[in-house]
Coordinates of C-alpha atoms and ligand atoms in Angstrom, one line a residue:
M7 CA 7.1 -8.9 19.0
T8 CA 5.6 -9.3 22.4
G9 CA 8.1 -12.1 23.0
N10 CA 5.5 -14.9 23.0
Q11 CA 7.5 -16.6 20.4
G12 CA 10.5 -16.5 22.7
P13 CA 11.1 -20.2 23.1
I14 CA 11.1 -20.9 19.3
R15 CA 13.0 -17.8 18.4
A16 CA 15.6 -17.2 20.8
R17 CA 16.8 -20.4 22.3
V18 CA 17.8 -23.4 20.3
W19 CA 18.0 -22.4 16.7
K20 CA 19.4 -19.0 16.8
P21 CA 21.6 -19.4 13.6
A22 CA 18.5 -20.4 11.7
A23 CA 16.3 -17.8 13.1
R24 CA 15.8 -16.1 9.7
S25 CA 14.7 -19.3 7.9
L26 CA 12.5 -20.1 10.8
A27 CA 10.8 -16.8 10.4
V28 CA 10.3 -17.5 6.7
L29 CA 9.1 -21.0 7.3
T30 CA 6.7 -20.5 10.1
A31 CA 6.2 -16.8 10.1
A32 CA 6.2 -17.1 13.8
A33 CA 9.3 -15.2 14.6
L34 CA 8.5 -11.7 13.5
S35 CA 11.2 -9.9 15.4
A36 CA 13.8 -12.2 14.0
G37 CA 12.4 -11.9 10.4
I38 CA 12.0 -8.2 10.0
P39 CA 15.5 -7.0 10.8
A40 CA 16.8 -9.5 8.3
A41 CA 14.4 -8.2 5.6
A42 CA 15.5 -4.7 6.5
Q43 CA 19.1 -5.6 6.0
E44 CA 18.4 -6.9 2.6
R45 CA 16.7 -3.7 1.7
G46 CA 19.7 -1.8 2.8
G47 CA 18.1 -0.3 5.9
G48 CA 14.8 1.1 4.7
P49 CA 11.9 1.2 7.2
P50 CA 10.8 -2.4 7.9
I51 CA 7.1 -1.5 8.2
I52 CA 5.1 0.9 6.1
R53 CA 2.6 3.0 7.9
D54 CA 0.2 4.9 5.7
A55 CA -3.3 6.2 6.4
E56 CA -4.6 5.6 2.9
I57 CA -3.2 2.1 2.3
E58 CA -4.2 1.0 5.8
Q59 CA -7.7 2.3 5.4
L60 CA -8.1 0.4 2.1
L61 CA -6.7 -2.8 3.5
R62 CA -9.1 -2.4 6.5
E63 CA -12.0 -2.3 4.0
Y64 CA -10.7 -5.3 2.1
T65 CA -10.3 -7.3 5.3
Q66 CA -13.4 -6.4 7.4
P67 CA -16.1 -8.4 5.5
I68 CA -13.8 -11.4 5.3
L69 CA -13.0 -11.3 9.0
K70 CA -16.7 -11.1 9.7
A71 CA -17.4 -14.1 7.5
A72 CA -14.6 -15.9 9.3
G73 CA -16.1 -15.2 12.7
L74 CA -13.0 -13.1 13.6
A75 CA -14.7 -9.7 13.7
Q76 CA -14.1 -9.4 17.4
Q77 CA -10.5 -10.3 17.3
N78 CA -9.2 -6.9 16.2
V79 CA -7.1 -8.3 13.4
R80 CA -5.0 -5.7 11.6
V81 CA -3.0 -5.8 8.5
V82 CA 0.6 -4.8 8.7
I83 CA 2.5 -3.8 5.6
I84 CA 6.1 -4.9 5.3
N85 CA 8.4 -2.9 3.2
D86 CA 9.6 -5.6 0.8
P87 CA 9.3 -5.8 -2.9
S88 CA 8.8 -9.6 -3.0
F89 CA 5.4 -11.3 -2.8
N90 CA 4.6 -12.4 0.7
A91 CA 1.8 -12.5 3.2
F92 CA 1.6 -14.5 6.5
V93 CA 0.1 -14.6 9.9
A94 CA 2.2 -14.6 13.0
D95 CA -0.5 -14.5 15.7
G96 CA -4.2 -14.2 15.9
H97 CA -4.2 -10.4 15.6
R98 CA -2.0 -9.5 12.7
I99 CA -1.9 -10.4 9.0
F100 CA 1.4 -9.3 7.4
I101 CA 1.5 -8.5 3.7
N102 CA 4.5 -7.3 1.7
S103 CA 4.3 -4.0 -0.2
G104 CA 5.4 -6.2 -3.2
A105 CA 2.2 -8.2 -3.0
L106 CA 0.1 -5.0 -3.1
M107 CA 2.1 -3.7 -6.0
Q108 CA 1.8 -6.9 -8.0
A109 CA -1.9 -7.3 -7.4
Q110 CA -3.8 -5.9 -10.4
T111 CA -7.2 -5.9 -8.6
P112 CA -8.5 -5.6 -5.1
N113 CA -9.9 -9.1 -5.5
E114 CA -6.3 -10.5 -5.7
V115 CA -5.3 -9.0 -2.4
I116 CA -8.7 -9.9 -0.8
G117 CA -8.1 -13.5 -2.0
V118 CA -4.8 -13.7 -0.2
L119 CA -6.2 -12.0 2.9
A120 CA -9.1 -14.6 2.8
H121 CA -6.5 -17.4 2.7
E122 CA -4.6 -15.9 5.6
S123 CA -7.8 -15.4 7.6
G124 CA -8.4 -19.1 7.0
H125 CA -5.1 -19.8 8.8
I126 CA -6.2 -17.7 11.8
A127 CA -9.7 -19.1 11.9
G128 CA -8.3 -22.6 11.7
G129 CA -6.0 -21.9 14.7
H130 CA -3.1 -23.1 12.6
L131 CA -0.4 -21.1 14.4
A132 CA -0.9 -22.7 17.8
R133 CA -1.0 -26.1 16.2
M134 CA 2.1 -25.5 14.2
R135 CA 4.0 -24.5 17.2
E136 CA 2.9 -27.7 18.9
Q137 CA 3.9 -29.7 15.9
M138 CA 7.4 -28.1 16.0
A139 CA 7.8 -29.0 19.6
N140 CA 7.1 -32.6 18.6
A141 CA 9.4 -32.8 15.6
S142 CA 12.9 -34.1 16.3
T143 CA 15.4 -31.3 16.7
E144 CA 17.6 -32.8 14.0
S145 CA 14.9 -33.0 11.3
L146 CA 13.7 -29.6 12.2
V147 CA 17.1 -27.9 12.0
A148 CA 17.9 -29.8 8.8
M149 CA 14.8 -28.6 7.3
M150 CA 15.1 -25.1 8.4
L151 CA 18.7 -24.8 7.2
G152 CA 17.7 -26.3 3.9
I153 CA 14.8 -23.9 3.4
G154 CA 16.9 -21.1 4.7
A155 CA 19.5 -21.8 2.0
M156 CA 16.9 -22.0 -0.6
V157 CA 15.6 -18.6 0.5
A158 CA 19.0 -17.1 0.6
G159 CA 19.8 -18.5 -2.8
A160 CA 16.6 -17.3 -4.3
R161 CA 17.0 -13.9 -2.9
S162 CA 20.6 -13.3 -3.9
G163 CA 19.7 -14.1 -7.5
G164 CA 22.3 -15.0 -10.1
G165 CA 24.8 -17.7 -9.0
G166 CA 23.1 -18.1 -5.6
G167 CA 20.2 -19.6 -7.3
D168 CA 22.0 -22.9 -7.6
I169 CA 22.1 -23.3 -3.8
G170 CA 18.4 -22.6 -3.9
M171 CA 17.7 -25.3 -6.3
A172 CA 19.8 -27.8 -4.5
A173 CA 17.8 -27.2 -1.4
L174 CA 14.6 -27.8 -3.4
T175 CA 15.8 -31.4 -4.0
L176 CA 16.4 -32.2 -0.4
P177 CA 16.1 -35.9 0.5
Q178 CA 12.5 -37.1 0.5
G179 CA 12.7 -38.0 4.1
I180 CA 13.0 -34.3 5.0
I181 CA 10.5 -33.0 2.5
Q182 CA 8.0 -35.6 3.7
S183 CA 8.5 -35.0 7.4
N184 CA 5.4 -34.7 9.4
M185 CA 5.8 -31.0 9.6
L186 CA 5.7 -30.2 6.0
A187 CA 2.8 -32.6 5.5
Y188 CA 1.0 -30.9 8.3
I189 CA 1.6 -27.5 6.8
R190 CA 0.3 -28.8 3.5
T191 CA -3.0 -29.9 5.0
Q192 CA -3.2 -26.5 6.6
E193 CA -2.7 -24.9 3.3
E194 CA -5.6 -26.9 1.8
Q195 CA -7.7 -26.0 4.8
A196 CA -6.9 -22.3 4.5
D197 CA -7.7 -22.4 0.8
R198 CA -11.1 -24.0 1.5
A199 CA -11.8 -21.5 4.3
G200 CA -10.7 -18.6 2.1
V201 CA -13.0 -19.7 -0.7
K202 CA -15.9 -20.0 1.8
F203 CA -15.3 -16.5 3.2
L204 CA -15.2 -15.1 -0.3
A205 CA -18.5 -16.8 -1.2
A206 CA -20.1 -15.6 2.1
T207 CA -19.2 -12.0 1.2
G208 CA -20.4 -12.4 -2.5
Q209 CA -16.9 -12.0 -3.9
S210 CA -15.1 -13.9 -6.6
P211 CA -12.4 -16.5 -5.8
K212 CA -10.7 -15.7 -9.1
G213 CA -8.1 -13.3 -7.7
M214 CA -7.1 -15.9 -5.1
Y215 CA -6.9 -18.7 -7.7
D216 CA -5.0 -16.6 -10.2
T217 CA -2.5 -15.4 -7.6
F218 CA -1.8 -18.9 -6.3
K219 CA -1.7 -20.4 -9.8
R220 CA 0.8 -17.7 -10.9
L221 CA 3.0 -18.3 -7.8
G222 CA 2.8 -22.1 -8.4
D223 CA 3.9 -21.6 -12.0
E224 CA 6.7 -19.4 -10.8
M225 CA 7.9 -22.2 -8.6
L226 CA 7.9 -24.6 -11.4
F227 CA 9.5 -22.5 -14.1
Q228 CA 11.5 -19.9 -12.4
S229 CA 14.7 -21.0 -10.8
R230 CA 16.4 -17.7 -10.2
Y231 CA 13.8 -15.9 -8.1
I232 CA 11.2 -17.4 -5.9
D233 CA 8.9 -15.3 -3.8
P234 CA 9.0 -16.0 -0.1
Y235 CA 5.3 -16.7 -0.2
L236 CA 6.2 -20.1 -1.7
Q237 CA 8.2 -21.0 1.4
T238 CA 5.4 -20.3 3.8
H239 CA 2.7 -21.6 1.5
P240 CA 3.9 -24.7 -0.4
M241 CA 2.1 -24.8 -3.6
P242 CA 2.4 -28.2 -5.3
K243 CA 0.4 -28.9 -8.4
E244 CA -2.2 -30.9 -6.5
R245 CA -3.0 -28.0 -4.3
V246 CA -3.6 -25.7 -7.2
A247 CA -5.7 -28.4 -8.9
A248 CA -7.7 -28.9 -5.7
L249 CA -8.2 -25.1 -5.5
E250 CA -9.4 -25.1 -9.1
E251 CA -12.1 -27.6 -8.2
L252 CA -13.2 -25.5 -5.2
V253 CA -13.4 -22.2 -7.1
K254 CA -15.2 -23.5 -10.2
G255 CA -18.4 -23.9 -8.3
S256 CA -18.5 -20.3 -7.1
P257 CA -21.6 -18.4 -8.3
Y258 CA -19.5 -15.2 -8.0
W259 CA -16.6 -16.3 -10.3
D260 CA -17.3 -13.5 -12.8
R261 CA -18.1 -10.8 -10.3
K262 CA -15.8 -7.8 -10.6
D263 CA -14.6 -5.5 -7.8
P264 CA -16.8 -2.3 -7.6
P265 CA -15.2 0.3 -9.9
E266 CA -14.7 2.7 -6.9
L267 CA -12.7 0.1 -5.1
Q268 CA -10.6 -0.7 -8.2
F269 CA -9.9 3.0 -8.5
R270 CA -8.7 3.3 -4.9
H271 CA -6.6 0.1 -5.5
D272 CA -5.0 1.7 -8.5
L273 CA -4.3 4.8 -6.4
M274 CA -2.6 2.7 -3.7
R275 CA -0.4 0.9 -6.2
A276 CA 0.5 4.3 -7.8
K277 CA 1.4 5.6 -4.4
L278 CA 3.7 2.6 -3.6
Y279 CA 5.4 2.8 -7.0
G280 CA 5.7 6.5 -6.6
Y281 CA 7.5 6.1 -3.3
M282 CA 9.5 3.0 -4.1
D283 CA 10.7 3.4 -7.7
R284 CA 14.1 4.8 -8.3
S285 CA 14.3 8.1 -10.1
G286 CA 13.0 7.9 -13.6
V287 CA 11.4 4.5 -13.2
S288 CA 8.0 6.0 -12.4
A289 CA 8.1 8.0 -15.6
N290 CA 8.4 4.7 -17.5
R291 CA 5.7 3.0 -15.5
Y292 CA 3.4 5.9 -15.7
P293 CA 4.3 7.9 -18.8
A294 CA 3.0 11.4 -19.2
S295 CA 0.6 10.3 -21.9
D296 CA -1.4 8.5 -19.1
Q297 CA -3.6 11.2 -17.7
S298 CA -5.5 8.9 -15.3
L299 CA -5.6 10.1 -11.7
P300 CA -3.5 7.1 -10.4
A301 CA -0.8 7.9 -13.0
R302 CA -0.8 11.6 -12.1
Y303 CA -0.6 10.6 -8.4
A304 CA 2.5 8.4 -9.0
R305 CA 4.2 11.1 -11.0
A306 CA 3.3 13.8 -8.3
I307 CA 4.8 11.6 -5.6
A308 CA 7.9 10.9 -7.7
A309 CA 8.2 14.6 -8.4
S310 CA 8.0 15.4 -4.7
R311 CA 11.0 13.0 -4.2
F312 CA 13.1 13.9 -7.1
S313 CA 12.1 17.2 -8.7
D314 CA 12.0 20.7 -7.3
S315 CA 9.1 21.4 -4.9
H316 CA 7.6 23.9 -7.3
A317 CA 7.0 21.3 -10.0
A318 CA 5.7 18.8 -7.4
M319 CA 3.4 21.3 -5.9
A320 CA 1.7 22.2 -9.2
Q321 CA 1.0 18.5 -9.8
I322 CA -0.3 18.0 -6.3
D323 CA -2.6 21.0 -6.5
A324 CA -4.0 19.7 -9.8
L325 CA -4.8 16.4 -8.0
I326 CA -6.6 18.3 -5.3
E327 CA -8.5 20.3 -7.9
A328 CA -9.6 17.0 -9.5
Q329 CA -10.7 15.4 -6.1
P330 CA -11.1 18.1 -3.5
Q331 CA -12.5 15.6 -1.0
N332 CA -9.6 13.1 -1.2
P333 CA -7.9 13.4 2.1
Y334 CA -4.7 11.8 0.9
F335 CA -4.0 14.4 -1.8
H336 CA -4.1 17.0 0.9
E337 CA -1.9 14.8 3.0
L338 CA 0.6 14.5 0.2
K339 CA 0.7 18.3 -0.1
G340 CA 1.2 18.8 3.6
Q341 CA 3.9 16.1 3.8
T342 CA 5.7 17.5 0.8
L343 CA 5.7 21.0 2.3
L344 CA 6.8 19.6 5.7
E345 CA 9.6 17.7 4.2
G346 CA 10.5 20.6 2.1
G347 CA 11.2 22.7 5.2
K348 CA 7.9 24.6 5.1
P349 CA 6.1 23.4 8.2
A350 CA 3.9 26.5 8.6
E351 CA 2.5 26.1 5.1
A352 CA 2.0 22.4 5.7
I353 CA -0.5 23.0 8.6
A354 CA -3.5 23.9 6.5
P355 CA -3.4 21.0 4.1
L356 CA -2.7 18.5 6.9
R357 CA -5.6 19.9 8.9
R358 CA -7.8 19.4 5.9
A359 CA -6.5 15.9 5.4
A360 CA -7.1 15.0 9.0
Q361 CA -10.7 16.3 8.8
L362 CA -11.4 14.3 5.7
A363 CA -9.8 11.0 6.5
P364 CA -11.9 8.3 8.2
N365 CA -9.0 7.2 10.4
P366 CA -6.7 10.2 10.7
A367 CA -4.3 9.1 13.5
L368 CA -1.3 8.9 11.2
I369 CA -2.1 12.2 9.5
Q370 CA -2.5 13.8 12.9
I371 CA 1.1 12.8 13.8
L372 CA 2.3 14.7 10.6
L373 CA 0.0 17.6 11.6
G374 CA 1.4 17.7 15.1
Q375 CA 4.9 17.7 13.6
A376 CA 4.1 20.7 11.3
L377 CA 2.5 22.6 14.2
V378 CA 5.6 22.0 16.4
E379 CA 8.1 22.8 13.7
S380 CA 6.3 26.0 12.7
N381 CA 7.9 27.4 15.8
D382 CA 4.8 29.5 16.6
P383 CA 3.8 29.3 20.3
A384 CA 0.2 29.9 19.3
H385 CA 0.2 26.4 17.7
L386 CA 1.5 24.4 20.7
K387 CA -1.9 23.9 22.3
E388 CA -3.3 22.4 19.1
A389 CA -0.2 20.3 18.6
V390 CA -0.6 18.7 22.0
S391 CA -4.3 18.0 21.5
V392 CA -3.9 16.6 18.0
L393 CA -1.0 14.4 19.1
E394 CA -2.8 13.2 22.2
S395 CA -5.8 12.3 20.1
S396 CA -3.6 10.5 17.6
L397 CA -1.8 8.5 20.3
S398 CA -5.1 7.4 21.8
R399 CA -5.6 5.5 18.5
E400 CA -1.9 4.7 17.8
P401 CA -0.6 4.1 21.3
E402 CA 2.6 2.4 19.9
S403 CA 3.9 5.2 17.8
P404 CA 7.4 6.4 18.9
E405 CA 7.2 9.2 16.4
G406 CA 3.9 10.5 17.8
Y407 CA 5.4 10.5 21.4
N408 CA 8.5 12.3 20.0
Q409 CA 6.5 15.1 18.6
L410 CA 4.4 15.3 21.7
A411 CA 7.6 15.5 23.8
M412 CA 8.7 18.4 21.7
A413 CA 5.4 20.2 21.9
Y414 CA 5.4 19.9 25.7
G415 CA 9.1 20.9 25.8
R416 CA 8.4 24.1 23.9
K417 CA 5.4 24.9 26.2
G418 CA 7.8 24.6 29.1
D419 CA 6.0 21.6 30.5
L420 CA 9.1 19.5 31.2
A421 CA 7.3 16.8 33.2
H422 CA 5.1 15.8 30.4
A423 CA 7.9 16.3 27.9
D424 CA 10.0 13.7 29.8
L425 CA 7.1 11.4 30.1
A426 CA 6.4 11.5 26.4
S427 CA 10.1 10.9 25.7
A428 CA 10.0 7.9 28.0
Q429 CA 7.0 6.5 26.1
S430 CA 8.8 7.1 22.8
A431 CA 11.9 5.2 24.1
L432 CA 9.7 2.4 25.4
M433 CA 8.0 2.0 22.0
R434 CA 11.3 2.0 20.3
G435 CA 12.3 -0.9 22.6
D436 CA 15.0 1.2 24.4
L437 CA 14.0 0.2 27.9
K438 CA 17.1 1.7 29.5
A439 CA 16.4 5.2 28.2
A440 CA 12.7 4.8 28.9
R441 CA 13.3 4.1 32.6
M442 CA 15.8 6.9 32.9
L443 CA 13.5 9.4 31.4
A444 CA 10.5 8.1 33.3
S445 CA 12.2 8.5 36.7
R446 CA 13.2 12.0 35.7
A447 CA 9.6 12.7 34.8
K448 CA 8.5 11.3 38.1
D449 CA 10.6 13.8 40.0
R450 CA 8.9 16.6 38.1
F451 CA 5.3 15.5 38.6
P452 CA 3.3 15.9 41.9
V453 CA 3.4 12.5 43.6
G454 CA 0.3 10.5 42.8
S455 CA -0.8 12.6 39.8
P456 CA -1.8 10.8 36.6
G457 CA 1.5 11.7 34.9
W458 CA 3.4 10.5 38.0
V459 CA 1.6 7.2 37.9
K460 CA 2.3 6.6 34.2
A461 CA 6.0 7.5 34.7
D462 CA 6.2 5.3 37.8
D463 CA 4.8 2.4 35.7
I464 CA 7.5 2.8 33.0
S465 CA 10.3 3.3 35.5
N466 CA 9.4 0.0 37.1
K467 CA 9.3 -2.0 33.9
D468 CA 11.0 -5.3 34.1
P469 CA 13.9 -5.4 31.6
T470 CA 13.0 -9.0 30.8
G471 CA 9.4 -8.0 30.2
T472 CA 7.8 -7.5 26.9
A473 CA 9.0 -4.2 25.6
R474 CA 7.8 -3.6 22.1
A475 CA 9.8 -2.5 19.2
T476 CA 7.3 -1.1 16.9
V477 CA 8.5 1.1 14.1
V478 CA 6.3 3.9 12.7
V479 CA 7.4 5.3 9.5
H480 CA 5.4 7.2 6.9
P481 CA 6.6 6.3 3.5
K482 CA 9.3 8.8 2.8
N483 CA 12.1 8.7 0.4
P484 CA 13.9 5.4 0.8
P485 CA 17.7 6.0 1.3
Ligands
LIG28 ZN1 -1.2 -20.4 3.7

């Protein structure tokens, strides 16, 4: 994203960029657009206050045990139904929504996060890049193309699977190249580290073991569909056997997740299914006979997408009645009203949600939007302050800057409106528009004022610099 993978990504192996991303997980900006294409254009990254908070709580004890507490590692959720998780640098662990949806317990997700933390703690990424630099170009490209074909074949399902299986039986010379062997030792190291982190935090390694065993079995028995996790994390029988030895000794093997955490996990999965499932599928997955709160949550979300807003609102109000302190039920109500064209009514529930949530930045962006769209000049001051506060914690949110630009625009503060638009363009990766808007903002600000300085900084950005292309999308109806 920041372009530090430039040499690997952009230069020599452009045609294989996608497979490289799958193989090394190093080429994020090459990988995500490809994934987005496969999904038919849905948002590549899921931003959601509830899910991110839960993942933060899953990750923090592990990172602490790994000695990574100071590294500011965050978990990024990729909108992809397959099972995958990987690290691309020392600051981000990526996990597919599919992995979260498949995991029955917090412990399964925590186990995968522990393994990924093991890669970060082991410094595997830096060493892997070095290793790639040493591998001969030919063997590297052959391998990448081979694995790329396997991935493409596996993904397309049906007939394409044949190509995939062909790639699995590549000549031994390629399979046994230094690089794959090296990756395999890294996998074993990350397993060992992950088990250690789980023990240090008093958690069971069962979820990790079960997940890897399941994926390993999938690789052996399932030829038509293979999750991408298996390409980034080769899982031969010996690795699973070694892991079994490691986990057997854990004094925490039988320890279950706290019920409260399991409940929030169930709510998270319900939310993802509610947002992702096609019309009618949720009703099968969470039939009306299931009166648990997660089931009702999934149905309420599905109703907000597919039914009339009246029906959805009744279900959401019932959720709020059951758990009045749950910030995300209020958020759902506000979001549903906002998307239903009732911004003024969305303000109160979103204010409540922002008050209750431990990390409200993403909810504040929605609240800012409701305040702006309510078209009431009395709300503009609050809109600006809520959005500024949100952006201080989410400084890469183009959507936040967009809303801020509108709030300033309606207040008649065109200098700040242009500056916020420039920041939004910058975060979208549109440097040309960013510089144009920033120089316009500069003309409107008094020379040397704080706004002028920020605008000046953007208008001088080097086009070859490291403009970011972060995408902020709250899960909405996929197209
Ligand atoms: Zn791994």
